[in-house]
Coordinates of C-alpha atoms in Angstrom, one line a residue:
M105 CA 0.0 0.0 0.1
K106 CA 1.4 3.4 -1.1
T107 CA 2.3 6.0 1.7
F108 CA 0.2 8.6 0.2
Q109 CA -2.7 7.6 -2.3
P110 CA -5.9 9.7 -1.7
K111 CA -9.0 7.4 -2.0
I112 CA -10.6 9.9 -4.3
T113 CA -7.9 9.0 -7.0
T114 CA -9.0 5.3 -6.9
V115 CA -12.9 5.3 -6.2
L116 CA -14.1 7.5 -9.0
K117 CA -13.0 5.2 -11.8
N118 CA -16.6 3.7 -12.2
Y119 CA -18.3 6.6 -10.6
T120 CA -22.1 6.9 -11.8
K121 CA -24.7 9.5 -11.5
Q122 CA -26.6 7.4 -8.9
D123 CA -23.4 7.4 -6.8
L124 CA -23.2 11.1 -7.0
L125 CA -26.8 11.5 -5.9
K126 CA -26.4 9.3 -2.9
D127 CA -23.1 11.2 -2.0
V128 CA -25.0 14.5 -2.4
I129 CA -27.9 13.5 -0.2
A130 CA -25.7 12.1 2.5
G131 CA -23.4 15.1 2.5
I132 CA -26.3 17.4 3.0
I133 CA -27.7 15.4 5.8
V134 CA -24.3 15.2 7.5
A135 CA -23.9 19.0 7.1
I136 CA -27.2 19.5 8.9
I137 CA -26.1 17.1 11.9
A138 CA -22.8 19.1 11.8
L139 CA -24.2 22.4 12.0
P140 CA -25.3 22.8 15.7
L141 CA -22.5 20.5 16.7
S142 CA -19.7 22.5 15.3
I143 CA -21.0 25.7 16.8
A144 CA -21.6 24.0 20.3
L145 CA -18.1 22.5 20.1
A146 CA -16.3 25.8 19.1
I147 CA -18.1 27.6 22.1
A148 CA -17.1 24.7 24.4
S149 CA -13.4 25.3 23.1
G150 CA -13.6 28.8 24.3
V151 CA -13.7 30.3 20.7
G152 CA -16.4 32.1 18.8
P153 CA -19.3 29.9 17.2
E154 CA -18.2 30.6 13.6
R155 CA -14.8 29.0 14.2
G156 CA -16.4 25.6 14.5
L157 CA -18.0 26.0 11.0
Y158 CA -14.7 27.3 9.6
T159 CA -13.1 24.0 10.9
A160 CA -15.8 21.8 9.4
I161 CA -15.6 23.5 6.1
V162 CA -12.0 23.9 5.7
A163 CA -10.7 20.9 7.3
G164 CA -13.5 18.8 6.3
F165 CA -13.0 19.6 2.4
V166 CA -9.3 19.1 2.6
I167 CA -9.3 15.9 4.5
A168 CA -12.1 14.5 2.3
L169 CA -10.1 15.3 -0.9
L170 CA -6.7 13.9 0.4
G171 CA -7.8 11.4 2.9
G172 CA -7.3 7.6 2.7
S173 CA -10.7 6.7 3.8
R174 CA -13.8 6.5 1.4
V175 CA -16.4 7.8 3.9
N176 CA -14.6 9.6 6.9
I177 CA -16.0 12.9 7.9
S178 CA -13.7 15.3 9.6
G179 CA -14.4 18.4 11.7
P180 CA -14.4 19.7 15.2
T181 CA -14.9 17.2 17.9
A182 CA -15.5 16.9 21.8
A183 CA -12.1 15.3 22.3
F184 CA -10.2 18.7 21.5
A185 CA -12.6 20.8 23.7
T186 CA -10.7 20.9 26.9
I187 CA -7.3 21.0 25.5
V188 CA -8.4 23.8 23.0
A189 CA -9.8 25.9 25.8
G190 CA -6.7 25.5 27.9
I191 CA -4.5 26.9 25.0
V192 CA -6.9 29.7 24.3
A193 CA -6.9 30.7 27.8
Q194 CA -3.3 30.8 28.2
Y195 CA -1.9 31.9 24.5
G196 CA -5.2 33.3 22.8
V197 CA -6.4 32.4 19.3
E198 CA -3.0 33.1 17.9
G199 CA -1.4 30.5 20.0
L200 CA -4.2 28.0 19.1
A201 CA -3.5 28.6 15.4
L202 CA 0.1 28.0 16.0
A203 CA -0.2 24.9 18.0
T204 CA -2.6 23.4 15.6
I205 CA -0.3 24.2 12.6
M206 CA 2.5 22.4 14.5
A207 CA 0.1 19.4 15.1
G208 CA -0.6 19.5 11.4
V209 CA 3.0 19.1 10.6
I210 CA 3.6 16.4 13.1
L211 CA 0.7 14.3 11.6
I212 CA 2.2 14.8 8.1
L213 CA 5.7 13.6 9.2
M214 CA 3.8 10.6 11.0
G215 CA 2.2 9.6 7.8
V216 CA 5.3 10.2 5.6
C217 CA 7.3 8.2 8.1
R218 CA 4.7 5.2 7.8
L219 CA 3.7 5.5 11.5
G220 CA -0.1 5.1 10.8
T221 CA 0.1 1.4 12.1
L222 CA 1.7 2.6 15.5
I223 CA -1.3 4.2 16.6
K224 CA -2.5 0.5 17.7
Y225 CA 0.3 0.7 20.5
I226 CA -1.9 3.3 22.5
P227 CA -3.4 0.8 25.0
Y228 CA -7.1 0.6 25.3
P229 CA -7.3 1.6 29.0
I230 CA -5.5 4.8 28.1
T231 CA -8.0 5.8 25.3
T232 CA -11.0 4.6 27.4
G233 CA -9.5 6.8 30.4
F234 CA -8.9 10.0 28.7
T235 CA -12.0 9.7 26.6
S236 CA -14.3 9.3 29.7
G237 CA -12.2 12.0 31.4
I238 CA -13.0 14.4 28.4
A239 CA -16.6 13.7 28.7
V240 CA -16.6 14.7 32.5
T241 CA -15.0 17.8 31.7
I242 CA -17.2 18.7 29.1
A243 CA -20.3 18.0 31.2
I244 CA -18.9 20.1 34.0
G245 CA -18.0 22.9 31.9
Q246 CA -21.6 23.2 30.4
L247 CA -23.4 23.4 34.0
K248 CA -23.1 27.1 34.0
D249 CA -25.1 27.8 30.8
F250 CA -27.5 24.8 31.6
L251 CA -28.3 26.3 35.1
G252 CA -28.1 30.0 33.8
L253 CA -25.7 30.7 36.6
T254 CA -24.2 34.2 36.9
Y255 CA -20.6 35.0 37.8
P256 CA -19.0 38.2 39.1
A257 CA -16.7 39.9 36.5
G258 CA -13.1 38.7 36.7
T259 CA -14.2 35.1 37.9
V260 CA -11.5 32.7 36.8
N261 CA -13.2 29.9 35.0
V262 CA -10.8 27.8 32.8
E263 CA -9.6 24.6 34.7
T264 CA -12.2 22.0 35.3
G265 CA -11.6 22.2 39.2
E266 CA -12.2 26.0 38.9
K267 CA -15.4 25.5 37.0
A268 CA -16.8 22.8 39.5
A269 CA -15.9 25.1 42.5
N270 CA -17.6 28.1 40.7
V271 CA -20.8 26.1 40.1
A272 CA -21.0 25.1 43.8
K273 CA -20.0 28.8 44.9
Y274 CA -22.7 30.5 42.8
I275 CA -25.3 27.8 42.4
G276 CA -27.7 30.4 44.3
T277 CA -27.7 32.4 40.9
W278 CA -29.4 29.8 39.0
N279 CA -32.2 30.9 36.4
V280 CA -35.0 28.6 36.4
Q281 CA -36.2 29.8 32.9
A282 CA -32.8 28.7 31.7
L283 CA -32.9 25.4 33.4
L284 CA -36.4 24.7 31.8
V285 CA -35.2 25.4 28.6
G286 CA -32.3 23.3 29.0
L287 CA -34.4 20.3 30.1
L288 CA -36.8 20.7 27.1
G289 CA -33.6 20.6 25.0
L290 CA -32.7 17.6 26.6
A291 CA -35.9 15.9 26.3
V292 CA -36.1 16.6 22.4
L293 CA -32.5 15.0 22.3
I294 CA -33.5 11.9 24.0
F295 CA -37.0 11.2 22.9
F296 CA -37.1 12.7 19.2
P297 CA -34.9 9.9 17.8
K298 CA -37.6 7.6 18.9
I299 CA -40.1 9.3 16.8
N300 CA -38.0 10.2 13.7
K301 CA -34.4 8.8 13.3
R302 CA -33.6 10.7 9.8
I303 CA -33.9 14.2 11.1
P304 CA -31.1 15.4 13.6
P305 CA -32.5 15.5 17.1
S306 CA -30.0 18.5 17.8
L307 CA -31.2 20.7 14.9
I308 CA -34.9 20.2 16.2
A309 CA -33.6 20.9 19.9
V310 CA -32.2 24.3 18.5
L311 CA -35.3 25.3 16.6
V312 CA -37.6 24.4 19.5
G313 CA -35.1 26.5 21.9
V314 CA -35.4 29.4 19.5
L315 CA -38.8 29.6 19.2
V316 CA -39.6 29.0 23.0
V317 CA -37.1 31.7 24.0
K318 CA -38.1 34.1 21.4
F319 CA -41.8 34.1 21.4
G320 CA -42.1 33.2 25.1
K321 CA -39.8 36.3 25.9
L322 CA -37.8 34.4 28.3
E323 CA -34.8 35.9 30.0
V324 CA -32.4 33.3 28.8
N325 CA -28.7 34.1 27.4
T326 CA -28.3 33.3 23.8
I327 CA -25.3 33.0 21.7
G328 CA -25.6 36.6 20.5
D329 CA -25.7 37.8 24.2
L330 CA -22.5 36.3 24.8
Y331 CA -20.5 36.2 21.5
T332 CA -20.0 38.5 18.4
I333 CA -21.2 36.5 15.4
N334 CA -18.9 36.8 12.4
A335 CA -21.1 35.8 9.3
G336 CA -18.4 36.3 6.9
L337 CA -16.3 33.7 5.0
P338 CA -13.3 32.2 6.5
A339 CA -10.3 34.4 5.6
F340 CA -6.6 33.4 5.3
Q341 CA -4.5 34.8 8.4
L342 CA -1.1 33.7 9.3
P343 CA -0.4 33.6 13.0
E344 CA 2.6 35.5 14.5
F345 CA 5.1 33.2 16.1
S346 CA 8.4 32.9 18.0
F347 CA 10.8 30.1 18.9
S348 CA 10.0 30.6 22.5
L349 CA 6.3 30.2 21.9
L350 CA 7.1 27.2 19.7
R351 CA 8.8 25.5 22.6
E352 CA 6.0 26.3 25.1
L353 CA 3.3 25.1 22.6
L354 CA 5.1 21.7 21.4
P355 CA 3.7 19.5 24.1
S356 CA 0.2 20.6 23.2
A357 CA 0.8 20.3 19.5
F358 CA 1.9 16.8 20.0
T359 CA -1.2 16.0 22.2
I360 CA -3.4 17.5 19.4
A361 CA -1.5 15.3 16.8
I362 CA -1.7 12.0 18.8
L363 CA -5.5 12.7 19.5
A364 CA -6.1 13.6 16.0
G365 CA -4.5 10.4 14.8
I366 CA -6.2 8.0 17.3
E367 CA -9.7 9.6 16.6
S368 CA -9.3 9.7 12.9
L369 CA -7.9 6.3 12.4
L370 CA -10.5 4.9 14.8
S371 CA -13.2 6.5 12.8
C372 CA -11.7 4.9 9.8
V373 CA -11.6 1.4 11.3
V374 CA -15.3 1.7 12.3
S375 CA -16.4 2.9 8.9
D376 CA -14.3 0.2 7.2
G377 CA -16.4 -2.3 8.9
M378 CA -19.7 -0.6 7.9
I379 CA -18.9 -0.7 4.2
S380 CA -16.4 -3.6 3.9
S381 CA -13.6 -1.4 2.8
R382 CA -10.0 -0.8 4.0
H383 CA -8.6 2.6 4.7
N384 CA -4.8 3.9 4.0
S385 CA -3.5 4.9 7.5
N386 CA -0.6 6.6 6.3
T387 CA -2.6 8.6 3.9
E388 CA -5.2 9.5 6.3
L389 CA -2.5 10.9 8.7
I390 CA -1.2 13.3 5.9
A391 CA -4.7 14.3 5.1
Q392 CA -5.4 15.2 8.9
G393 CA -2.2 17.0 9.0
A394 CA -3.1 19.1 5.9
G395 CA -6.5 19.7 7.1
N396 CA -5.4 20.9 10.3
I397 CA -3.0 23.3 9.1
C398 CA -5.4 24.7 6.5
S399 CA -8.0 24.9 9.3
A400 CA -5.6 27.2 11.4
L401 CA -4.9 29.2 8.6
F402 CA -8.3 30.1 7.9
G403 CA -9.4 30.7 11.5
G404 CA -10.5 27.2 12.5
I405 CA -9.6 25.1 15.3
P406 CA -8.1 21.3 15.5
A407 CA -10.0 18.9 13.5
T408 CA -10.1 15.1 13.3
G409 CA -12.4 12.2 12.0
A410 CA -16.0 12.3 13.8
I411 CA -17.1 8.8 14.4
A412 CA -20.8 9.9 14.7
R413 CA -20.9 12.1 11.6
T414 CA -18.9 9.3 9.6
A415 CA -21.6 6.7 10.6
A416 CA -24.3 9.0 9.6
N417 CA -22.7 9.5 6.4
V418 CA -22.5 5.8 5.7
K419 CA -26.1 5.2 6.9
N420 CA -27.5 7.7 4.4
G421 CA -25.8 6.3 1.4
G422 CA -22.3 8.2 1.4
R423 CA -19.6 5.9 -0.4
T424 CA -16.9 8.2 -1.6
P425 CA -15.0 11.2 -0.6
I426 CA -17.6 13.4 -2.6
A427 CA -20.0 13.0 0.4
G428 CA -17.4 14.7 2.6
M429 CA -16.7 17.6 0.2
V430 CA -20.5 18.1 -0.2
H431 CA -20.9 18.3 3.6
A432 CA -18.2 21.0 3.6
A433 CA -19.8 23.2 0.8
T434 CA -23.3 22.8 2.4
L435 CA -21.7 24.2 5.5
L436 CA -20.2 27.1 3.6
L437 CA -23.5 28.1 2.1
I438 CA -25.1 27.9 5.4
L439 CA -22.4 30.1 6.9
A440 CA -22.8 32.7 4.2
V441 CA -26.6 32.7 4.3
L442 CA -27.9 31.7 7.9
M443 CA -25.1 32.4 10.4
P444 CA -26.5 35.6 11.7
Y445 CA -29.6 33.5 12.8
A446 CA -27.2 31.5 15.0
A447 CA -27.3 34.5 17.5
L448 CA -30.9 33.4 18.6
I449 CA -29.6 29.9 19.7
P450 CA -30.1 29.8 23.7
M451 CA -27.1 28.7 25.5
P452 CA -28.9 26.1 27.7
I453 CA -29.7 24.3 24.4
I454 CA -26.0 24.3 23.5
A455 CA -25.2 23.0 26.9
A456 CA -27.9 20.3 26.5
I457 CA -26.4 19.2 23.1
L458 CA -22.9 19.1 24.5
F459 CA -24.5 17.0 27.5
M460 CA -25.4 14.5 25.2
V461 CA -22.1 14.5 23.4
A462 CA -20.4 13.9 26.7
Y463 CA -22.9 11.1 27.4
N464 CA -22.2 9.4 24.0
M465 CA -18.5 9.8 24.2
C466 CA -18.1 8.8 27.8
E467 CA -18.0 5.0 27.1
W468 CA -19.2 4.2 30.9
R469 CA -20.3 0.7 29.9
H470 CA -16.9 -0.1 28.7
F471 CA -15.2 1.7 31.6
V472 CA -17.4 -0.2 34.1
S473 CA -16.5 -3.5 32.2
L474 CA -12.9 -2.9 32.2
C475 CA -13.0 -2.2 36.0
R476 CA -14.8 -5.7 36.5
T477 CA -12.7 -7.9 34.2
A478 CA -9.5 -6.4 33.2
P479 CA -6.1 -7.1 35.1
K480 CA -5.4 -4.9 38.1
S481 CA -2.5 -3.2 36.0
D482 CA -4.9 -1.8 33.3
I483 CA -7.4 -0.9 35.9
I484 CA -4.7 1.3 37.5
V485 CA -3.7 2.8 34.2
L486 CA -7.7 3.3 33.5
V487 CA -8.4 5.1 36.5
I488 CA -5.3 7.2 37.0
T489 CA -5.5 8.4 33.1
F490 CA -9.0 9.5 33.7
A491 CA -8.4 11.2 37.1
L492 CA -5.5 13.1 35.5
T493 CA -7.6 14.1 32.5
V494 CA -10.2 15.7 34.8
V495 CA -8.0 17.1 37.4
F496 CA -5.2 18.3 35.1
D497 CA -5.3 18.0 31.3
L498 CA -5.0 15.7 28.6
V499 CA -1.1 16.2 28.1
V500 CA -0.4 15.0 31.6
A501 CA -2.8 12.2 31.4
I502 CA -1.4 10.7 28.1
E503 CA 2.3 11.1 29.2
V504 CA 1.7 9.5 32.6
G505 CA -0.7 6.9 31.2
M506 CA 2.0 5.8 28.7
L507 CA 4.8 5.6 31.2
L508 CA 2.7 3.9 33.7
T509 CA 1.6 1.3 30.9
A510 CA 5.3 0.7 29.8
F511 CA 6.5 0.1 33.4
L512 CA 3.7 -2.2 34.3
F513 CA 4.2 -3.9 31.0
M514 CA 7.8 -4.6 31.7
K515 CA 6.9 -5.6 35.3
R516 CA 4.5 -8.5 33.9
M517 CA 7.1 -9.5 31.4
A518 CA 9.8 -9.9 33.9
E519 CA 7.4 -12.0 36.0
V520 CA 6.7 -14.0 33.1
T521 CA 10.5 -14.8 32.4
E522 CA 11.8 -17.7 34.6
L523 CA 14.9 -19.7 34.9
R524 CA 14.5 -23.4 35.6
K525 CA 17.1 -26.2 36.2
W526 CA 16.7 -29.5 34.6
T527 CA 16.7 -32.6 36.8
E528 CA 18.8 -35.6 35.6
A529 CA 16.7 -37.9 33.0
E530 CA 13.6 -35.7 33.4
E531 CA 10.7 -36.0 30.9
R532 CA 10.1 -32.9 28.6
P533 CA 6.7 -32.9 27.3
A534 CA 6.6 -29.1 26.2
D535 CA 6.7 -29.6 22.5
A536 CA 7.0 -32.2 19.6
E537 CA 10.7 -32.2 19.8
D538 CA 10.9 -33.4 23.2
L539 CA 7.5 -35.1 23.8
H540 CA 7.7 -38.3 25.9
V541 CA 11.6 -38.4 25.4
R542 CA 13.8 -38.6 28.3
K543 CA 17.0 -36.6 28.0
A544 CA 19.8 -38.3 29.9
V545 CA 22.1 -35.4 31.3
P546 CA 25.8 -36.4 31.1
P547 CA 27.7 -36.4 34.3
R548 CA 29.4 -33.2 35.7
T549 CA 26.9 -31.3 33.3
E550 CA 24.0 -29.0 34.4
V551 CA 21.3 -27.7 32.2
Y552 CA 19.2 -24.5 32.9
E553 CA 16.3 -23.3 30.7
I554 CA 15.2 -19.8 30.2
N555 CA 11.7 -19.2 29.3
G556 CA 10.5 -15.6 28.4
P557 CA 12.2 -12.5 27.0
M558 CA 15.8 -11.7 28.2
F559 CA 15.6 -8.0 29.0
F560 CA 16.9 -5.4 31.5
A561 CA 13.9 -6.0 34.0
A562 CA 14.5 -9.8 34.1
A563 CA 18.2 -9.8 33.6
D564 CA 19.1 -10.2 37.2
K565 CA 17.3 -13.6 37.1
F566 CA 20.1 -14.9 34.7
M567 CA 22.9 -14.2 37.2
R568 CA 21.1 -16.6 39.7
I569 CA 22.8 -19.6 38.1
P570 CA 24.8 -21.5 40.9
I571 CA 27.8 -23.2 39.2
Q572 CA 28.9 -26.0 41.5
D573 CA 32.8 -26.9 41.6
K574 CA 32.4 -30.5 40.1
V575 CA 30.5 -29.0 36.9
R576 CA 32.4 -29.1 33.8
V577 CA 29.7 -28.2 31.3
L578 CA 26.9 -25.7 31.7
I579 CA 23.9 -25.8 29.1
I580 CA 21.6 -23.0 28.8
R581 CA 18.8 -23.8 26.7
M582 CA 17.2 -20.7 25.0
R583 CA 14.4 -22.2 22.8
N584 CA 11.8 -20.1 24.5
V585 CA 13.6 -17.0 24.5
P586 CA 12.2 -14.8 21.8
A587 CA 14.1 -11.6 22.4
M588 CA 17.2 -10.3 24.0
D589 CA 18.5 -6.8 24.8
A590 CA 21.9 -5.4 25.7
T591 CA 21.4 -5.7 29.4
A592 CA 20.8 -9.4 29.2
L593 CA 23.6 -10.0 26.9
R594 CA 26.0 -8.2 29.2
N595 CA 24.9 -10.7 32.1
L596 CA 25.3 -13.6 29.7
T597 CA 29.0 -12.3 28.9
N598 CA 29.6 -12.1 32.6
I599 CA 28.3 -15.9 32.9
C600 CA 30.7 -16.7 30.0
H601 CA 33.6 -15.1 31.6
T602 CA 32.9 -16.7 35.0
C603 CA 32.7 -20.2 33.4
E604 CA 36.0 -19.5 31.4
K605 CA 37.7 -18.6 34.6
R606 CA 36.6 -22.0 36.3
G607 CA 37.5 -24.3 33.5
I608 CA 33.6 -25.0 32.5
T609 CA 32.4 -24.9 28.9
L610 CA 29.3 -22.9 28.2
L611 CA 26.9 -24.3 25.5
L612 CA 23.9 -22.4 24.2
S613 CA 21.2 -24.5 22.8
H614 CA 18.6 -23.5 20.3
V615 CA 19.2 -19.7 20.3
N616 CA 16.3 -18.1 18.3
E617 CA 16.9 -15.3 15.5
Q618 CA 16.7 -12.2 17.4
P619 CA 18.8 -13.4 20.2
M620 CA 21.4 -14.5 17.8
K621 CA 21.7 -11.3 15.8
V622 CA 22.2 -9.6 19.2
M623 CA 24.9 -11.9 20.0
K624 CA 26.6 -11.9 16.6
K625 CA 26.6 -8.0 16.4
A626 CA 28.5 -8.1 19.7
G627 CA 30.8 -10.7 18.8
F628 CA 29.5 -12.9 21.6
D629 CA 29.4 -16.0 19.4
R630 CA 33.1 -15.7 18.9
L631 CA 33.7 -15.3 22.7
V632 CA 31.6 -18.4 23.6
G633 CA 32.8 -20.3 20.3
E634 CA 30.7 -21.1 17.4
E635 CA 30.9 -24.7 17.9
N636 CA 29.4 -24.2 21.4
L637 CA 26.1 -22.8 19.7
C638 CA 24.0 -25.8 19.3
G639 CA 20.9 -26.1 17.3
N640 CA 18.7 -28.0 19.7
I641 CA 19.0 -29.7 23.2
D642 CA 20.1 -33.1 21.6
E643 CA 23.1 -31.6 20.1
A644 CA 23.9 -29.9 23.3
L645 CA 23.7 -32.9 25.2
A646 CA 25.9 -34.8 22.8
R647 CA 28.6 -32.2 22.8
A648 CA 28.4 -32.2 26.6
A649 CA 28.9 -35.9 26.7
S650 CA 31.9 -35.8 24.4
L651 CA 33.4 -33.1 26.6
V652 CA 33.1 -34.5 30.0
R653 CA 34.4 -38.1 28.5

């Protein structure tokens, strides 16, 4: 599979008018779904509502055009809301644009270096932990607007802890009218899909909320009350930068890139299963990078593949990237014509939409299932990642989660690796080579068998081989050693030197391919003697017998 081969170059060879009609219909429907979500996610990210549409338009079009998936729909997603809000609060919109461009460059480099398949090495407990944590932070952040709370001027309300503390402190300022509008929006979002599954419930909730607040003359904040709506088309803007700012934003840029890679490739995997197709992961990463760079240059925020919108695209007949491009074009038309009316949308309705987004992404069933069935180490990683996402931020959560996972994995591997001494004439029923065959160990010979990888975390076990004075031949059987690192080789070299000093011949039996490469590269094969590297245990025992004879 080529590193960069956009799907649009291969799927349009036998394209028909009927296919075009299906893609256009699916694209329009997905755009209607994306409209309220893009506005809500932009507000949750701490930027103007129009920037969510800029992202869906620019990034959605570029990624569909260059992407490695037939049906992936990209745009702003809830996963970025908290990290974007943090960047905006500290560095402003200019800093966000720079971080997004840096993330785009990182994504392109990941694709060019063919790292698309490496995303699978992000453990499931980490993705579940930070996804659930993001959902909680989004929900906490929407309590203010859902309850209609009023904060004094100058109140710091950026971190999740600050938001929760402010809700508790100013709960007495709640607005009953705002709460009723929010509950009405939630009711529409929950129950309308049971009546009609084709019309997006978020769109109905927005329309109902606007009508109730406007004609009921309720004192409820709307988008227009809190934000200045820019109805113009996205304009090119190059952010100012400095090397010091680049260094400060680099961790956030890496987080955006990794998160965009995980979300987009996960969306591709889900859509592949729905249409029996196969995406090109490296092409998709390059497209995501290009899309994020273009989004930042035209006033947007970070974008990635949106699983819910992609699924809606497939269910409504979309089968090629044309559907994603039509979705972007439709949103561009809506932005040019209808954006001023977005000022009428009540903030409690936006909060209700984001509550449903948080609920759908929290994966609480998977979270509970992992806590019940997973090993303790995975549960520790899950809970710590979740807690760090909520209490601190996504950067800290992913860094600590990956480090903790690596350490716990090494601990498990070290526990699996064992050193066992053979008893004389013991039966070895482990495999076909030894099945029901008694191996007679020659006199003044000892056989030790290593099972598991030989690496630094388990290297001390190999130093525990007790060599008695009467022993003249030491056999180490390595048939079940799949890999070896430099630390293990150093310890094995020390054993070899000890044997040499005491007049003991060291034999190695059945050394596998990777350990043999390590030994030859370090010259260990010459140190121990190539004649003492035996192909199997029978050869090793026969050579031991000839040596002690």
